mmCIF file of N, CA and C in Angstrom:
data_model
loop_
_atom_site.group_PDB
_atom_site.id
_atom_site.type_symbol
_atom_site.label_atom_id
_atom_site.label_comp_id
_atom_site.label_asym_id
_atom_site.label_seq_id
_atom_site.Cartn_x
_atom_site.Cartn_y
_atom_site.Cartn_z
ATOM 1 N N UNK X 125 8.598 23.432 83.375
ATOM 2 C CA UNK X 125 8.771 22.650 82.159
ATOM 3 C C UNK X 125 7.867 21.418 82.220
ATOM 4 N N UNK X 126 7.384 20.978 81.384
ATOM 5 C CA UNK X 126 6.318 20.016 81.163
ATOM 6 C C UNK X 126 7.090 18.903 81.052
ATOM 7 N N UNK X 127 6.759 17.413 81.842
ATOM 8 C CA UNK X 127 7.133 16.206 81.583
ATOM 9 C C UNK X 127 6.843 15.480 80.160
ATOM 10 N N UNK X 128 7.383 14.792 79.943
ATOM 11 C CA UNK X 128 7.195 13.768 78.593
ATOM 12 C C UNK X 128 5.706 13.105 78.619
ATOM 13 N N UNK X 129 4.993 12.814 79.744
ATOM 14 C CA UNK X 129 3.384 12.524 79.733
ATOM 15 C C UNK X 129 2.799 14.059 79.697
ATOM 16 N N UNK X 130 2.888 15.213 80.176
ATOM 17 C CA UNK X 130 2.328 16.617 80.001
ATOM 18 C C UNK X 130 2.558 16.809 78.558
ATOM 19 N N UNK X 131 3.567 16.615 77.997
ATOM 20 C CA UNK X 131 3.341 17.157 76.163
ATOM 21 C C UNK X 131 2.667 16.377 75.493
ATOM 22 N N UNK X 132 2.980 15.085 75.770
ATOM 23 C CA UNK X 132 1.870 13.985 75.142
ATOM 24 C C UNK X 132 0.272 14.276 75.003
ATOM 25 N N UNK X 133 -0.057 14.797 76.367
ATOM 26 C CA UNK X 133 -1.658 15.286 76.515
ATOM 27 C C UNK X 133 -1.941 16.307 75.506
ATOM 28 N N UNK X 134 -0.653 17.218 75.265
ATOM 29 C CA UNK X 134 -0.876 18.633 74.787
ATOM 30 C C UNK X 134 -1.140 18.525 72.994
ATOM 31 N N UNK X 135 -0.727 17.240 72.861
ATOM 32 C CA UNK X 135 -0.746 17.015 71.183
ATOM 33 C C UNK X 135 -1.869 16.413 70.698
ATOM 34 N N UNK X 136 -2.069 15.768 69.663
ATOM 35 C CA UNK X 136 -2.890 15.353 68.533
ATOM 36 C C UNK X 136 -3.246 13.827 69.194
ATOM 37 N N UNK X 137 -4.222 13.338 69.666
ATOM 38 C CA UNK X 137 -4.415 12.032 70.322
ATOM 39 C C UNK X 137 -4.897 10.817 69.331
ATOM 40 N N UNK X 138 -4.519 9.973 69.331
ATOM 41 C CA UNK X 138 -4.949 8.618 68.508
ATOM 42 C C UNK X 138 -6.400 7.683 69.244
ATOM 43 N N UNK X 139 -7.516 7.867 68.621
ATOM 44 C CA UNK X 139 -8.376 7.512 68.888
ATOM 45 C C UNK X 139 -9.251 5.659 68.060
ATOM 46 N N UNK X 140 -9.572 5.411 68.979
ATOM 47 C CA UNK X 140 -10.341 3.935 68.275
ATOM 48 C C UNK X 140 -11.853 4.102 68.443
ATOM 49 N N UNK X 141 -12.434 4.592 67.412
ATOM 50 C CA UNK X 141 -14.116 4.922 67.758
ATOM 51 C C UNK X 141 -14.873 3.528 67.339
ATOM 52 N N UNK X 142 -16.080 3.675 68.869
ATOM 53 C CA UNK X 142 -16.769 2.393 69.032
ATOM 54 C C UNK X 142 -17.975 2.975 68.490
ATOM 55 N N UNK X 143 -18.849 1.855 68.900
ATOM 56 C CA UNK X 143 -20.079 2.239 68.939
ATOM 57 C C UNK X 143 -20.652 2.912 70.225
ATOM 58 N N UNK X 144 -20.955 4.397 70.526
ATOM 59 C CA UNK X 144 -20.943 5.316 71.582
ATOM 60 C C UNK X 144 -20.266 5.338 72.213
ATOM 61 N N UNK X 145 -18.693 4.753 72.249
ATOM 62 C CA UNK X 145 -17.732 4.942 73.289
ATOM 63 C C UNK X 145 -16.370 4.875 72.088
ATOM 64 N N UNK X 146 -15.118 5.345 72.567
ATOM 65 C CA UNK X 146 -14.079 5.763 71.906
ATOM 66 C C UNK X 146 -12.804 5.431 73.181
ATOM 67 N N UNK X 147 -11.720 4.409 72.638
ATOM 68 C CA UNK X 147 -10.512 4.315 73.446
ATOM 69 C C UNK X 147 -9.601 5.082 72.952
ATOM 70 N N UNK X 148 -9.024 5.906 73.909
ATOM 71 C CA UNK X 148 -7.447 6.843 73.654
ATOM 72 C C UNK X 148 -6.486 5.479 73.393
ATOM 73 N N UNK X 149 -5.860 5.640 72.554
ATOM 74 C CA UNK X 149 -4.666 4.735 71.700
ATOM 75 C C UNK X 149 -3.700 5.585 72.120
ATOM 76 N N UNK X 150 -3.553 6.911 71.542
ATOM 77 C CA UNK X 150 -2.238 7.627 72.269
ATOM 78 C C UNK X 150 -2.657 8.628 72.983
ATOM 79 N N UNK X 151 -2.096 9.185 74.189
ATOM 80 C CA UNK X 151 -3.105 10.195 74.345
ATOM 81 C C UNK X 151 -2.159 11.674 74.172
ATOM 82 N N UNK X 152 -3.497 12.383 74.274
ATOM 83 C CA UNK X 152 -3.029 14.122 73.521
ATOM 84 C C UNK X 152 -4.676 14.405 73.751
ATOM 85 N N UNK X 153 -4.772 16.084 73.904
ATOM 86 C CA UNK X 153 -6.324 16.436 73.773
ATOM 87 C C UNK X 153 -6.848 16.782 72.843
ATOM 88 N N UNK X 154 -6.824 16.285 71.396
ATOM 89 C CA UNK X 154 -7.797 16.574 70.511
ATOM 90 C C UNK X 154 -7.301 15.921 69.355
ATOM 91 N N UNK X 155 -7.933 15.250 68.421
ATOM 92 C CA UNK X 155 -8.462 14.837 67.544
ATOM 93 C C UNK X 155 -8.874 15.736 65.976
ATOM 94 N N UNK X 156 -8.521 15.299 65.458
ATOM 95 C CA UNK X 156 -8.398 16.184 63.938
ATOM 96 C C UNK X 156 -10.297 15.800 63.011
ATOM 97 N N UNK X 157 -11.268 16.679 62.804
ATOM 98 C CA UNK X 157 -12.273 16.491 62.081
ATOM 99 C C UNK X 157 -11.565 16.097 60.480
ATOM 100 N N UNK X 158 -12.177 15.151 60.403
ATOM 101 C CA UNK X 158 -11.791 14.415 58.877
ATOM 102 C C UNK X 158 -11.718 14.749 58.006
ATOM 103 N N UNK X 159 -12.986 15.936 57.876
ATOM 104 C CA UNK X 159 -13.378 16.908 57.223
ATOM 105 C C UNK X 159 -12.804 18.137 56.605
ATOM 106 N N UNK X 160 -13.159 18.698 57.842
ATOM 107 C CA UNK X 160 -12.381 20.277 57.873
ATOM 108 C C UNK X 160 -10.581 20.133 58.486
ATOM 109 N N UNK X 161 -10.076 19.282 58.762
ATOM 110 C CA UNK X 161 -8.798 19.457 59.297
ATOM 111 C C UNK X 161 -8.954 19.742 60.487
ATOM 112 N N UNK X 162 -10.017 20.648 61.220
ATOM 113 C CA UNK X 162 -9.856 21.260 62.926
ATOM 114 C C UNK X 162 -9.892 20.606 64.050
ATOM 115 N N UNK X 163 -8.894 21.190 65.057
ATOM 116 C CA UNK X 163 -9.191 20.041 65.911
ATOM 117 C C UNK X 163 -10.361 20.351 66.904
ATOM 118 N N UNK X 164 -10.554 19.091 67.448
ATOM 119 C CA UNK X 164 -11.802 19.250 68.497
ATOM 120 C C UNK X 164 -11.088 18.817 69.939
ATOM 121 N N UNK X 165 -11.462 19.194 70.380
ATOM 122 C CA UNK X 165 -10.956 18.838 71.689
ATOM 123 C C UNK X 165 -11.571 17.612 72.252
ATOM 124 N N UNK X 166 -11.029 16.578 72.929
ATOM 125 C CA UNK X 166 -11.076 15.609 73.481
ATOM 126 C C UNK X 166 -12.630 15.665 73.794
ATOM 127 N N UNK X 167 -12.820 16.027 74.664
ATOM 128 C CA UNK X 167 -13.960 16.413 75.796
ATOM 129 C C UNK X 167 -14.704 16.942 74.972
ATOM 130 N N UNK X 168 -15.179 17.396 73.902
ATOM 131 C CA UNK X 168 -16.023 18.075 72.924
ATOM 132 C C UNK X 168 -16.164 16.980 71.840
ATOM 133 N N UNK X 169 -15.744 15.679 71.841
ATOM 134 C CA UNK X 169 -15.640 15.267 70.745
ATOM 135 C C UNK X 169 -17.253 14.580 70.855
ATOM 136 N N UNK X 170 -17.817 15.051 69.577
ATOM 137 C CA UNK X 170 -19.889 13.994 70.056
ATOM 138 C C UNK X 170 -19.859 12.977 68.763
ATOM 139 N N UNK X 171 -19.162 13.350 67.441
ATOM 140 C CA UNK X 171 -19.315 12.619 66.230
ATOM 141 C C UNK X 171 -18.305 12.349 65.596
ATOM 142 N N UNK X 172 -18.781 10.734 65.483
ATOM 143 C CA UNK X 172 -17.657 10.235 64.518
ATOM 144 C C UNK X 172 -17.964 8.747 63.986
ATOM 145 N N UNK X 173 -17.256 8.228 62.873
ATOM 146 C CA UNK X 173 -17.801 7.025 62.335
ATOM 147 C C UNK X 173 -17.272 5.769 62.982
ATOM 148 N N UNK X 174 -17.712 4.536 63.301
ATOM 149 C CA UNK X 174 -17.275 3.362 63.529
ATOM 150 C C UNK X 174 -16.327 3.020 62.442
ATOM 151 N N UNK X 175 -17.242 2.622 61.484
ATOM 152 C CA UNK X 175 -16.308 1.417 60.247
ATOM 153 C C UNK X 175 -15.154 2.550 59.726
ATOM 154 N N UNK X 176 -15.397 3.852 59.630
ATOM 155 C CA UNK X 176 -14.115 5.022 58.768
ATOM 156 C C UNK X 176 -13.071 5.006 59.688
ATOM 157 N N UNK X 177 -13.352 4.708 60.951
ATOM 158 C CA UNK X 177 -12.429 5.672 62.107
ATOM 159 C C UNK X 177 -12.381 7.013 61.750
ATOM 160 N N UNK X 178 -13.507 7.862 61.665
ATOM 161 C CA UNK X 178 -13.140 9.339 61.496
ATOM 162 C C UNK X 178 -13.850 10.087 62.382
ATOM 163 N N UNK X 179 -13.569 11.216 63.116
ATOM 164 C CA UNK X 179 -13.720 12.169 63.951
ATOM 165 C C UNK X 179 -14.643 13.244 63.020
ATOM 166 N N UNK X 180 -15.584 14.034 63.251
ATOM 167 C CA UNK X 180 -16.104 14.752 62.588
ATOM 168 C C UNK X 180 -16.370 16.415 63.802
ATOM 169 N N UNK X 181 -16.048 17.423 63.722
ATOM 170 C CA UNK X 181 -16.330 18.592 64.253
ATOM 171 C C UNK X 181 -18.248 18.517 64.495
ATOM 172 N N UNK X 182 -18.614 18.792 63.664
ATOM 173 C CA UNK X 182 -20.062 19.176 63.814
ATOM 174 C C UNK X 182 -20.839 18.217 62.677
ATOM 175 N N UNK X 183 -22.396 18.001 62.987
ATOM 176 C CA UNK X 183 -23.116 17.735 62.277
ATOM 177 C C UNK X 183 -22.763 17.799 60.923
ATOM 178 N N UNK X 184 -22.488 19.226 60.473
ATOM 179 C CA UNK X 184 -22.311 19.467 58.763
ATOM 180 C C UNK X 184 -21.361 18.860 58.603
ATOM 181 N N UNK X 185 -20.612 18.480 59.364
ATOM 182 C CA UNK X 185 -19.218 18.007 58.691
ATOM 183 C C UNK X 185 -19.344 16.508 58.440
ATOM 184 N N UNK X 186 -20.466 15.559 59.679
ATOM 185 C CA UNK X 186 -20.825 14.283 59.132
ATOM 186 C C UNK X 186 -21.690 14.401 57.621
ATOM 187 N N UNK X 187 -22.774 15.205 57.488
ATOM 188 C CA UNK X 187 -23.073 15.659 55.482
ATOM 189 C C UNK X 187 -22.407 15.072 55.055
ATOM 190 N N UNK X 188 -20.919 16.401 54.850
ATOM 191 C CA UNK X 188 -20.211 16.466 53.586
ATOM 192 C C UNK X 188 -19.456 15.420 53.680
ATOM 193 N N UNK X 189 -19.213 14.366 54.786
ATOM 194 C CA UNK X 189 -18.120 13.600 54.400
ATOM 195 C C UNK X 189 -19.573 12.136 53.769
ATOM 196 N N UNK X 190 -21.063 12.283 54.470
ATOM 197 C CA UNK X 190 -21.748 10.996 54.016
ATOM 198 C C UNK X 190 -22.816 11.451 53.011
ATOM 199 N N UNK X 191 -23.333 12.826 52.486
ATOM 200 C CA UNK X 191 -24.083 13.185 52.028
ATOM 201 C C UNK X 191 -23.496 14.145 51.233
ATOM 202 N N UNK X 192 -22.109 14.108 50.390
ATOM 203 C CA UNK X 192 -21.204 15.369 49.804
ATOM 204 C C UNK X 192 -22.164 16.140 48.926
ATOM 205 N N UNK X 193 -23.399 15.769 48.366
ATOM 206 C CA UNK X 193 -24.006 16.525 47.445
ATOM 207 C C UNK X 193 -25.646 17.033 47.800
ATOM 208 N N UNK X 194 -25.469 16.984 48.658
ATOM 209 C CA UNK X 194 -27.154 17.223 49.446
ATOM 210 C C UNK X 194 -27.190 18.727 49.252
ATOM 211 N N UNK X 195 -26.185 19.675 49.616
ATOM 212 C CA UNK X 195 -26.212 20.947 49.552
ATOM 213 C C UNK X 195 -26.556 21.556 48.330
ATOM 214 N N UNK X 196 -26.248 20.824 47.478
ATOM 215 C CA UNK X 196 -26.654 21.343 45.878
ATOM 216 C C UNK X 196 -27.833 20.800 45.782
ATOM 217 N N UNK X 197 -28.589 19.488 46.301
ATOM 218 C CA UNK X 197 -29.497 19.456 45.669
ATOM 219 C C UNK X 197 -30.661 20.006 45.871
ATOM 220 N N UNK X 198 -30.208 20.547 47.450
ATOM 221 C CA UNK X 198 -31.284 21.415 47.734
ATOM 222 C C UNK X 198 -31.400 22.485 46.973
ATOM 223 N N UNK X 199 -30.106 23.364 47.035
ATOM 224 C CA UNK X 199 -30.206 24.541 46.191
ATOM 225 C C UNK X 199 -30.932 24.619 44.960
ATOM 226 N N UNK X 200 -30.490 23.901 44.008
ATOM 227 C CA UNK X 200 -31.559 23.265 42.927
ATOM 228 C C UNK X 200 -32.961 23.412 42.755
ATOM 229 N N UNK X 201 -33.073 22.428 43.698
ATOM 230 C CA UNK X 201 -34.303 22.278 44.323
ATOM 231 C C UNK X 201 -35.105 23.580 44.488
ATOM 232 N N UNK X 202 -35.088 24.650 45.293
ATOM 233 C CA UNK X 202 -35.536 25.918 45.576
ATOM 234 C C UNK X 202 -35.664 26.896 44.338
ATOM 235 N N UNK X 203 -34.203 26.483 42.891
ATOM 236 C CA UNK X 203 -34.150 27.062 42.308
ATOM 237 C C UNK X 203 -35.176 26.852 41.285
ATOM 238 N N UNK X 204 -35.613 25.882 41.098
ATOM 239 C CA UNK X 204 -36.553 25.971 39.964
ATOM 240 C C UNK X 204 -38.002 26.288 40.400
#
């Protein structure tokens, strides 16, 4: 059976993102992308905003949350 610090690790962690460094506030292994809802795992985490406090999964997911309309304008773009 897992102690009360072992389930803690196992959950959703509260993060304070710096500039290239990030303090665990609560800890748990992963972090929710802002974006998509998914979590990332602690140790996988590479992107995220200072001033938002937000966690981001991947590259595309920093886009759509700072560039929401770039995808269309490319499309556009190609289309004419």
């Amino acid at each position: 059976m897992l102690g009360r610090y072992e389930r803690a690790n196992n959950g959703e962690a509260v993060v304070e993102y710096g500039d290239g460094t990030m303090r665990v506030v609560k800890p748990g292994s992963f972090v929710r992308c802002a974006v998509s809802g998914i979590p990332i795992p602690l140790e996988e985490l590479k992107y995220w905003d200072v001033e938002l406090q937000e966690a981001y999964a991947n590259p595309e997911a920093v886009l759509k949350r700072h560039a929401p309309g770039i995808r269309e304008q490319k499309s556009e773009i190609r289309n004419q």
